[in-house]
CSV table of C-alpha atoms in Angstrom, one decimal:
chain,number,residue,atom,x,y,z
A,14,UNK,CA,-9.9,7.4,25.9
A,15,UNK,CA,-7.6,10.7,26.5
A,16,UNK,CA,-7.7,13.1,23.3
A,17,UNK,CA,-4.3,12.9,21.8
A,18,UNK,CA,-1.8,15.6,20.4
A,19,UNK,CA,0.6,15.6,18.1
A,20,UNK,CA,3.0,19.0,17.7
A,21,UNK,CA,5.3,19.8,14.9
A,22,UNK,CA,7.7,21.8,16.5
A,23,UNK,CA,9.6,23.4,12.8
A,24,UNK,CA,13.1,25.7,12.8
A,25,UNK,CA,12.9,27.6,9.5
A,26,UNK,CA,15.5,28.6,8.0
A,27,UNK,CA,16.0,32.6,8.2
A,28,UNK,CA,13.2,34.6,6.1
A,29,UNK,CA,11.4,31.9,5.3
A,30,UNK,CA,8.5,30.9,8.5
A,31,UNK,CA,6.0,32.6,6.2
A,32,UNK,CA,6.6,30.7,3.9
A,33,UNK,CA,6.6,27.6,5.4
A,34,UNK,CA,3.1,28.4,7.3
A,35,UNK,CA,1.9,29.2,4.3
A,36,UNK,CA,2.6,25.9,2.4
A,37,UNK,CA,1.9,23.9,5.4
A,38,UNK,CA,-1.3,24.9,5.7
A,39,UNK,CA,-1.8,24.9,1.5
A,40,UNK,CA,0.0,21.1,1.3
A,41,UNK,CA,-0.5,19.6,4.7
A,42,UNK,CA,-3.1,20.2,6.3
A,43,UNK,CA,-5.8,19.3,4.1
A,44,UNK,CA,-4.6,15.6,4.0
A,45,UNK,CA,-4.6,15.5,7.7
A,46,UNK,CA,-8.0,17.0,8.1
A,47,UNK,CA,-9.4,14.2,6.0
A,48,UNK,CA,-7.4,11.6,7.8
A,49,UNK,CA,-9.0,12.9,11.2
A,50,UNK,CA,-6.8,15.4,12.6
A,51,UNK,CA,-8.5,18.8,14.1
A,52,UNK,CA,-5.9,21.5,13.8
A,53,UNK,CA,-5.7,23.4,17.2
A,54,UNK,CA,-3.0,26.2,16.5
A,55,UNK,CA,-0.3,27.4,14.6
A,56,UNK,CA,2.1,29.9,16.8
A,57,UNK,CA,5.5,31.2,15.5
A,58,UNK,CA,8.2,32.3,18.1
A,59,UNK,CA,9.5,34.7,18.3
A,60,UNK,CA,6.8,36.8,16.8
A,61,UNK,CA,8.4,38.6,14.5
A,62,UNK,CA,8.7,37.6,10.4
A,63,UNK,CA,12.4,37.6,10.4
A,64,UNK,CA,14.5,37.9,7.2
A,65,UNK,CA,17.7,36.6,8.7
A,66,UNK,CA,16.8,34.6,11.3
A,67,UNK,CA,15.5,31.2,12.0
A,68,UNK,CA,11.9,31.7,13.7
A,69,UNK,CA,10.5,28.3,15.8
A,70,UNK,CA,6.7,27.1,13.9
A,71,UNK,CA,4.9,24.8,16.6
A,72,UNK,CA,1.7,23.2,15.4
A,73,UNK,CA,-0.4,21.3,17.1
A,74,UNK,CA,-3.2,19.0,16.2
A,75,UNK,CA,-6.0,16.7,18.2
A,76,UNK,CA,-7.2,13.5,17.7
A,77,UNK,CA,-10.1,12.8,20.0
A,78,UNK,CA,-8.2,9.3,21.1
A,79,UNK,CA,-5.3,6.7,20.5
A,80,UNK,CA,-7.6,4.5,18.2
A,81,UNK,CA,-8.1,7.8,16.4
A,82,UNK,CA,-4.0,8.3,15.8
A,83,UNK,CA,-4.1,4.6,14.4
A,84,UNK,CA,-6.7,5.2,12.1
A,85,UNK,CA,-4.7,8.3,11.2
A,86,UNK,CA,-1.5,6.6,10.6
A,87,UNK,CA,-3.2,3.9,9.0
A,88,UNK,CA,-4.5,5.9,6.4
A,89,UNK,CA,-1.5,8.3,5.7
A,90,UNK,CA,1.7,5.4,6.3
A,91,UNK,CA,1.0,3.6,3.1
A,92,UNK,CA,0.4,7.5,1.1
A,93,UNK,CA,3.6,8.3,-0.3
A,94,UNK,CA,2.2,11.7,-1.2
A,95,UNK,CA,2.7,11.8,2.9
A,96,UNK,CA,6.3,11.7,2.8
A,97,UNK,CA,7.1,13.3,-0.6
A,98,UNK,CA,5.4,16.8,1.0
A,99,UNK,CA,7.8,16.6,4.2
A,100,UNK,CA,10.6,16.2,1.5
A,101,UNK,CA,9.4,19.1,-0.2
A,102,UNK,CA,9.9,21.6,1.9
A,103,UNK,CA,13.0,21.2,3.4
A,104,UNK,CA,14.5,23.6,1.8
A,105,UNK,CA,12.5,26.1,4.0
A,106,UNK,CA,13.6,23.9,7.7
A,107,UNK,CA,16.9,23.7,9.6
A,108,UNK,CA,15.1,20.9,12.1
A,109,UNK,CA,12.1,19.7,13.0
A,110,UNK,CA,10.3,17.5,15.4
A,111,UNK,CA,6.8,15.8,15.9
A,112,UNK,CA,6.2,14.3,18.9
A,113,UNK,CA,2.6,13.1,21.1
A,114,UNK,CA,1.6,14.3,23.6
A,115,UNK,CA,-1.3,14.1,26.0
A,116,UNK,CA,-2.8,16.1,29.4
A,117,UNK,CA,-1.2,15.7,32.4
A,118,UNK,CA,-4.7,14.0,34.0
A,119,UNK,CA,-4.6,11.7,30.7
A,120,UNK,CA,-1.0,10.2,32.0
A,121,UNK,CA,-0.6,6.9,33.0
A,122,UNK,CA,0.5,6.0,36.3
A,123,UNK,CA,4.4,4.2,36.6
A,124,UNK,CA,4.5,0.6,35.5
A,125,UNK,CA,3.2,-1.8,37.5
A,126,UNK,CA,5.5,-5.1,38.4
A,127,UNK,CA,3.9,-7.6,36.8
A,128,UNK,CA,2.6,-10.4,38.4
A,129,UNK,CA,4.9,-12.9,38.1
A,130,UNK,CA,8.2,-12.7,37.7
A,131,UNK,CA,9.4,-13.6,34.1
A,132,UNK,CA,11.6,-16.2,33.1
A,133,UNK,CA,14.3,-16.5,30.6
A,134,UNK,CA,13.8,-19.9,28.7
A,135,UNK,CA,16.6,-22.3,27.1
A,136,UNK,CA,17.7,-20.9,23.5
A,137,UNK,CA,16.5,-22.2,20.8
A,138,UNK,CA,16.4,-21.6,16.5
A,139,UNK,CA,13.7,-20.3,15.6
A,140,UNK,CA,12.1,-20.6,11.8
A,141,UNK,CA,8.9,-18.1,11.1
A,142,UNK,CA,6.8,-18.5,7.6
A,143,UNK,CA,3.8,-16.0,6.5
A,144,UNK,CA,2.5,-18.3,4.2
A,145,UNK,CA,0.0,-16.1,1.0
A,146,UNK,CA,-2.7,-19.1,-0.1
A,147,UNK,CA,-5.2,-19.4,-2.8
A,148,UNK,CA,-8.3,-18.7,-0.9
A,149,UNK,CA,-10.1,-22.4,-2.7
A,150,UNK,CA,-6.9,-24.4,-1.7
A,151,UNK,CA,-6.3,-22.7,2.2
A,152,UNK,CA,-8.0,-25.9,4.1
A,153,UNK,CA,-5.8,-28.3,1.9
A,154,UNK,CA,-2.2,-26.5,2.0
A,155,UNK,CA,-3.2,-25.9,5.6
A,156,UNK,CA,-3.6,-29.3,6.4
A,157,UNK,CA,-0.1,-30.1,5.1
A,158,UNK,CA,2.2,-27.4,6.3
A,159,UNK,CA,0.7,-29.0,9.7
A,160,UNK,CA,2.1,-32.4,8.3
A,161,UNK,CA,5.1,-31.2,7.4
A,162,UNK,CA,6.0,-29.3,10.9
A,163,UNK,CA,4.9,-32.8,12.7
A,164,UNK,CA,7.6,-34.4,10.4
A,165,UNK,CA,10.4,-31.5,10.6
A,166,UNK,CA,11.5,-32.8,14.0
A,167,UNK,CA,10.6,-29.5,15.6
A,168,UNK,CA,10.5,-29.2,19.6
A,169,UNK,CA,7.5,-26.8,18.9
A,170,UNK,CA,5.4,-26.0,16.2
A,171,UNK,CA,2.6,-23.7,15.1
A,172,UNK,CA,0.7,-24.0,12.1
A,173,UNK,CA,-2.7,-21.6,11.9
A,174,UNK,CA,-4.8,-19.7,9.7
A,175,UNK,CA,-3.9,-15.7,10.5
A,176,UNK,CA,-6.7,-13.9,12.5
A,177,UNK,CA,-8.0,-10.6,11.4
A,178,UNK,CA,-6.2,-7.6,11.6
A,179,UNK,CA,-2.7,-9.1,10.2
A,180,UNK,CA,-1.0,-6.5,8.2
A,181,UNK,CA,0.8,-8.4,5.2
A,182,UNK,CA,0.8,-11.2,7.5
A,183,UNK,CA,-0.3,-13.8,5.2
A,184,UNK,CA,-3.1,-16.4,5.2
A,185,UNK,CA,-1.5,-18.9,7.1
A,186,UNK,CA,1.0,-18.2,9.9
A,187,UNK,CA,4.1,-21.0,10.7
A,188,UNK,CA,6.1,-20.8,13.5
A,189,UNK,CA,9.0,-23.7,14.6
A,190,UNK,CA,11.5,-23.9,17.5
A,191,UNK,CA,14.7,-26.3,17.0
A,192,UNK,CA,17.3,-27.4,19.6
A,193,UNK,CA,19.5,-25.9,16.8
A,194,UNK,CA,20.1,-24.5,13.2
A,195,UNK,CA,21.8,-27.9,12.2
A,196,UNK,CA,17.9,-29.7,13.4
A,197,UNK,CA,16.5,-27.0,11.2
A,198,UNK,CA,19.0,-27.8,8.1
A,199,UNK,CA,18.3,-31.5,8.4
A,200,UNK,CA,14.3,-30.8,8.1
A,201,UNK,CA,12.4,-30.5,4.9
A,202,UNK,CA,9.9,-28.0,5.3
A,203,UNK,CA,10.5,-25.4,3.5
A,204,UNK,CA,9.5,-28.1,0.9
A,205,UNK,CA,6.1,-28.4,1.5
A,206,UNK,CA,6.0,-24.4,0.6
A,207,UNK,CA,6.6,-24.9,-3.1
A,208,UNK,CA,3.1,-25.9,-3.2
A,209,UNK,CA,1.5,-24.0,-6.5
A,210,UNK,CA,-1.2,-22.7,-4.0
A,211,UNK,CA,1.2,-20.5,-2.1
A,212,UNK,CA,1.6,-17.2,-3.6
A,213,UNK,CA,4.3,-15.7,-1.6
A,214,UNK,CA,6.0,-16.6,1.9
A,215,UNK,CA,7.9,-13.8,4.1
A,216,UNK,CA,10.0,-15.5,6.3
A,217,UNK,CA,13.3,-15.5,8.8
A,218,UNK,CA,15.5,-17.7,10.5
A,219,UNK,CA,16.9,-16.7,14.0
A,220,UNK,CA,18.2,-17.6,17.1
A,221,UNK,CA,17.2,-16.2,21.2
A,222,UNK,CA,16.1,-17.3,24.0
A,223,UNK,CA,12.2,-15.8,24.7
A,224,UNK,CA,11.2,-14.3,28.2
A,225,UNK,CA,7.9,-16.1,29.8
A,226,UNK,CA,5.5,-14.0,32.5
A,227,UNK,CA,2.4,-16.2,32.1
A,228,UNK,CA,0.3,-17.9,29.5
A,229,UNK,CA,-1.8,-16.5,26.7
A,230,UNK,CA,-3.7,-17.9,23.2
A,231,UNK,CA,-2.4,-15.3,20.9
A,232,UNK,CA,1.0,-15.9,18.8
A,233,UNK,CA,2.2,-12.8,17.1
A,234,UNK,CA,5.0,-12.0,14.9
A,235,UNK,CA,6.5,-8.8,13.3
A,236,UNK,CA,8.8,-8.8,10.5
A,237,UNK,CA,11.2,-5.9,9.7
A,238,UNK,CA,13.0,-4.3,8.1
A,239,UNK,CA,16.6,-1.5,9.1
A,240,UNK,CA,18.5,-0.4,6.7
A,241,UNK,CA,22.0,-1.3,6.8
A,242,UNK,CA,23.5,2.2,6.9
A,243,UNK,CA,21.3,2.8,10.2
A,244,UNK,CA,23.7,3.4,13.0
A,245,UNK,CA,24.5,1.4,15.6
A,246,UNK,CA,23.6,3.1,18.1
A,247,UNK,CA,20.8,4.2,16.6
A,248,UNK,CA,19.8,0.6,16.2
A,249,UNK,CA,20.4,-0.4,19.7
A,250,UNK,CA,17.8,2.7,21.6
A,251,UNK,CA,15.2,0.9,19.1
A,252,UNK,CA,16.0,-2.1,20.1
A,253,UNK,CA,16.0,-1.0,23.5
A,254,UNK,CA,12.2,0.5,23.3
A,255,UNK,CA,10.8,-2.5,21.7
A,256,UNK,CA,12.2,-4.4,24.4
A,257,UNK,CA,10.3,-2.5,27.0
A,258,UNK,CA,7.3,-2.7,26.1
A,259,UNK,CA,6.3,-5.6,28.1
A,260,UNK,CA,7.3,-3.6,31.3
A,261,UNK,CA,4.3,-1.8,30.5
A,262,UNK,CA,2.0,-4.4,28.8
A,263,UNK,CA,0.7,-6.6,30.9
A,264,UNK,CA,-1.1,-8.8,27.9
A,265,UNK,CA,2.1,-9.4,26.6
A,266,UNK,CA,2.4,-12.8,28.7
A,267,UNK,CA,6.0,-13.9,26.8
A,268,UNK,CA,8.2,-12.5,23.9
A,269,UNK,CA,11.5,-12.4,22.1
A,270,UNK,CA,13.1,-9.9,19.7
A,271,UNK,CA,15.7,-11.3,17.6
A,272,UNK,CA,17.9,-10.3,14.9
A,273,UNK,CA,17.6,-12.3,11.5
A,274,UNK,CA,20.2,-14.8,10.3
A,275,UNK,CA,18.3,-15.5,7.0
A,276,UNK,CA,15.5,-13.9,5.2
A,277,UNK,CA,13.2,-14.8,2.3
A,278,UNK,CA,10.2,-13.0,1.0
A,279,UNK,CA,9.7,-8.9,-0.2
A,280,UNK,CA,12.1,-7.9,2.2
A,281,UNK,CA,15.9,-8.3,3.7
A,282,UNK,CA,14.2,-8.6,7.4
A,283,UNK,CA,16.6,-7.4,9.6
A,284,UNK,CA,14.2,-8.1,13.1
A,285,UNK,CA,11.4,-10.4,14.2
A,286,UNK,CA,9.6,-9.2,17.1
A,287,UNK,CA,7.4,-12.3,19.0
A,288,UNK,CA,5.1,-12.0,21.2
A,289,UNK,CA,2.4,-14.1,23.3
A,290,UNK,CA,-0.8,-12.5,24.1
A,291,UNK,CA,-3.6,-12.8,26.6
A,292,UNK,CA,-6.1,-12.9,23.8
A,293,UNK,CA,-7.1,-10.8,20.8
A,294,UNK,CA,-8.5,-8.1,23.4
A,295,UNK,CA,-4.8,-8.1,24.8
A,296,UNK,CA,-3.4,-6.8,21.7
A,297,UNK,CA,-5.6,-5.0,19.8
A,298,UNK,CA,-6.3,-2.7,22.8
A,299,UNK,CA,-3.8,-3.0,25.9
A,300,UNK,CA,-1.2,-3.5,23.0
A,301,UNK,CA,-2.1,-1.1,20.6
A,302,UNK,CA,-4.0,1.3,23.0
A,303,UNK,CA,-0.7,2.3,25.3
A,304,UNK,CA,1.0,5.3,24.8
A,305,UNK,CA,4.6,3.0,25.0
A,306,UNK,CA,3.3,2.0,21.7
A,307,UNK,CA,1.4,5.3,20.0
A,308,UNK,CA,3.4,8.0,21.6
A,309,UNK,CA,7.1,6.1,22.0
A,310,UNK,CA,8.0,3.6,19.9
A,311,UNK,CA,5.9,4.2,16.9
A,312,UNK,CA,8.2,6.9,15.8
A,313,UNK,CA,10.6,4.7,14.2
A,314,UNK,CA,8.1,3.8,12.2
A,315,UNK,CA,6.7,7.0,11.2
A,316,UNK,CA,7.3,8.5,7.8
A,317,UNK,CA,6.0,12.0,8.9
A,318,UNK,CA,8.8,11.9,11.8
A,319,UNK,CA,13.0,12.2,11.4
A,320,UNK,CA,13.2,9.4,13.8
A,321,UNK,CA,11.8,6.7,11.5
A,322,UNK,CA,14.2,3.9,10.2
A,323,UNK,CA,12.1,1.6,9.4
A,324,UNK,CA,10.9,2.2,6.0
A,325,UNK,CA,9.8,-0.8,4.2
A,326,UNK,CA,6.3,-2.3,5.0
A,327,UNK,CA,6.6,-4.4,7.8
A,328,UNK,CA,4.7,-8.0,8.3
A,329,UNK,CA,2.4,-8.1,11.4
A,330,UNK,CA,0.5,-11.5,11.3
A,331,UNK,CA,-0.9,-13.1,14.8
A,332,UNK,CA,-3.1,-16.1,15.1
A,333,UNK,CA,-4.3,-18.2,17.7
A,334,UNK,CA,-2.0,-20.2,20.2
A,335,UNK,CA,-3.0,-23.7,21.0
A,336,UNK,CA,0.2,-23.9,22.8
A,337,UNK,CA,2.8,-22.1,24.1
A,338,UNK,CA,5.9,-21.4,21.7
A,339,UNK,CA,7.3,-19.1,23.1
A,340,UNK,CA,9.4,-21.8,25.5
């Protein structure tokens, strides 16, 4: 895979670049040496060490591929230390940007139509529970959350065991469609969940109608979280990106973002992104692997960026799809 680069592009306030180089390379960069990065260079324009002027720091670092940047950001997102050393030195910045970058012979071609045209299916209500089990008692609750979606009335129900690589996803991943909210109401599931085995369930309610391409065996969900003094507009170009990212990934064979209606768990979700996959392959490496994903739409996620709005840990939990739900 192409080598990957990511460039901090820093205006310091005037007098201090030195400075800022100086505890950059003290504060930063050995944390992102040990989390893989190579440091390439460090150039200041324009060079001159002004004392009333902003100069412009760009420094860019190399990861030998995109599995590399997720093993990067992997390590550093959940490292608060991270963040607190961008906070630290803003006193020393007026702006600053990171971006990703790659060559020009690493870029991928325009998207592709896909090869059938997707269709928008009938809206439905939509109920989503990460379910956290006593490992001893998983083959027993499992067994009767499956009861209890064959009893809830649902028009489509998944009940599975989470596959590996879920990111506080839970042990056991639920997923019901309803004509309605008032079929939902009139169910009892959430019932079954009480069950002194379960340790914690993250979980929304929503409604939206999902978009279908082709069929897959993977079901996965994302959980997440804006804050509510996000902007609007802000809210809708991250929408907008998550939304195109099947245009580019052809393993994503159906999905559906939604906003949440009702929340329960560690967090006040705000967003559930679904999506069907081709298999496992499809999204741990078309998925992952694009630069839609790495170089695009990550940054909203991304602590060590000024674009990120989504700050709390997010749920990513996917198992496998014995039939379609996304319908």
């Amino acid at each position: 895979m192409a080598e990957v680069f990511v460039i901090d592009r820093v205006v310091t306030k005037p007098g201090c670049a030195q400075k800022f180089i100086d505890a950059y390379l003290a504060g930063y960069a050995p944390g992102a040496r040990e989390r893989g990065m190579s440091l390439r260079d460090v150039l200041v324009s324009p060079p001159i060490w002004f004392d009333d002027r902003s100069n412009v720091v760009t420094i860019t670092w190399t990861l030998p591929s995109p599995q590399a940047w997720w093993q990067m950001t992997w390590q550093g997102r959940p490292d608060p230390a991270v963040a607190r050393w961008w906070d630290s030195i803003t006193d020393l910045v007026v702006e600053r940007t990171r971006n990703v970058a790659a060559a020009p012979e690493a870029v991928d071609a325009p998207a592709t139509p896909a090869p059938t045209d997707p269709s928008t299916c009938a809206s439905t209500f939509g109920v989503t529970r990460l379910v956290d089990v006593d490992e001893s008692e998983r083959g027993r609750v499992l067994d009767a959350l499956r009861a209890a979606a064959e009893r809830s009335g649902a028009l489509r129900a998944l009940v599975e065991p989470t596959l590996p690589g879920s990111r506080n996803g839970g042990d056991i991943l639920v997923h019901l469609r309803f004509a309605n909210e008032a079929d939902w109401e009139k169910s009892d599931f959430d019932e079954a969940l009480t069950d002194p085995a379960i340790s914690r369930v993250n979980g929304v309610t929503y409604q939206g109608a999902p978009i279908r391409r082709s069929s897959g065996t993977v079901y996965r969900a994302l959980l997440l979280r804006v804050p509510p003094e996000v902007e609007a507009e802000t809210i809708a170009a991250f929408e907008s990106e998550l939304s195109m990212m099947p245009r580019y990934v052809p393993t994503i064979t159906a999905w559906q973002l939604s906003r949440v209606e009702q929340t329960i768990g560690t967090s006040e979700w705000t967003h559930v992104f679904e999506q069907e996959f081709t298999d496992v392959d499809g999204l741990m490496g078309p998925y992952l692997m694009h630069p839609i994903h790495w170089a695009v739409v990550d940054r909203w996620f991304d602590p060590e960026t000024t674009d990120i709005i989504v700050r709390d840990r997010v749920c990513h939990s996917f198992c496998e799809r014995p039939s379609p739900v996304l319908s």
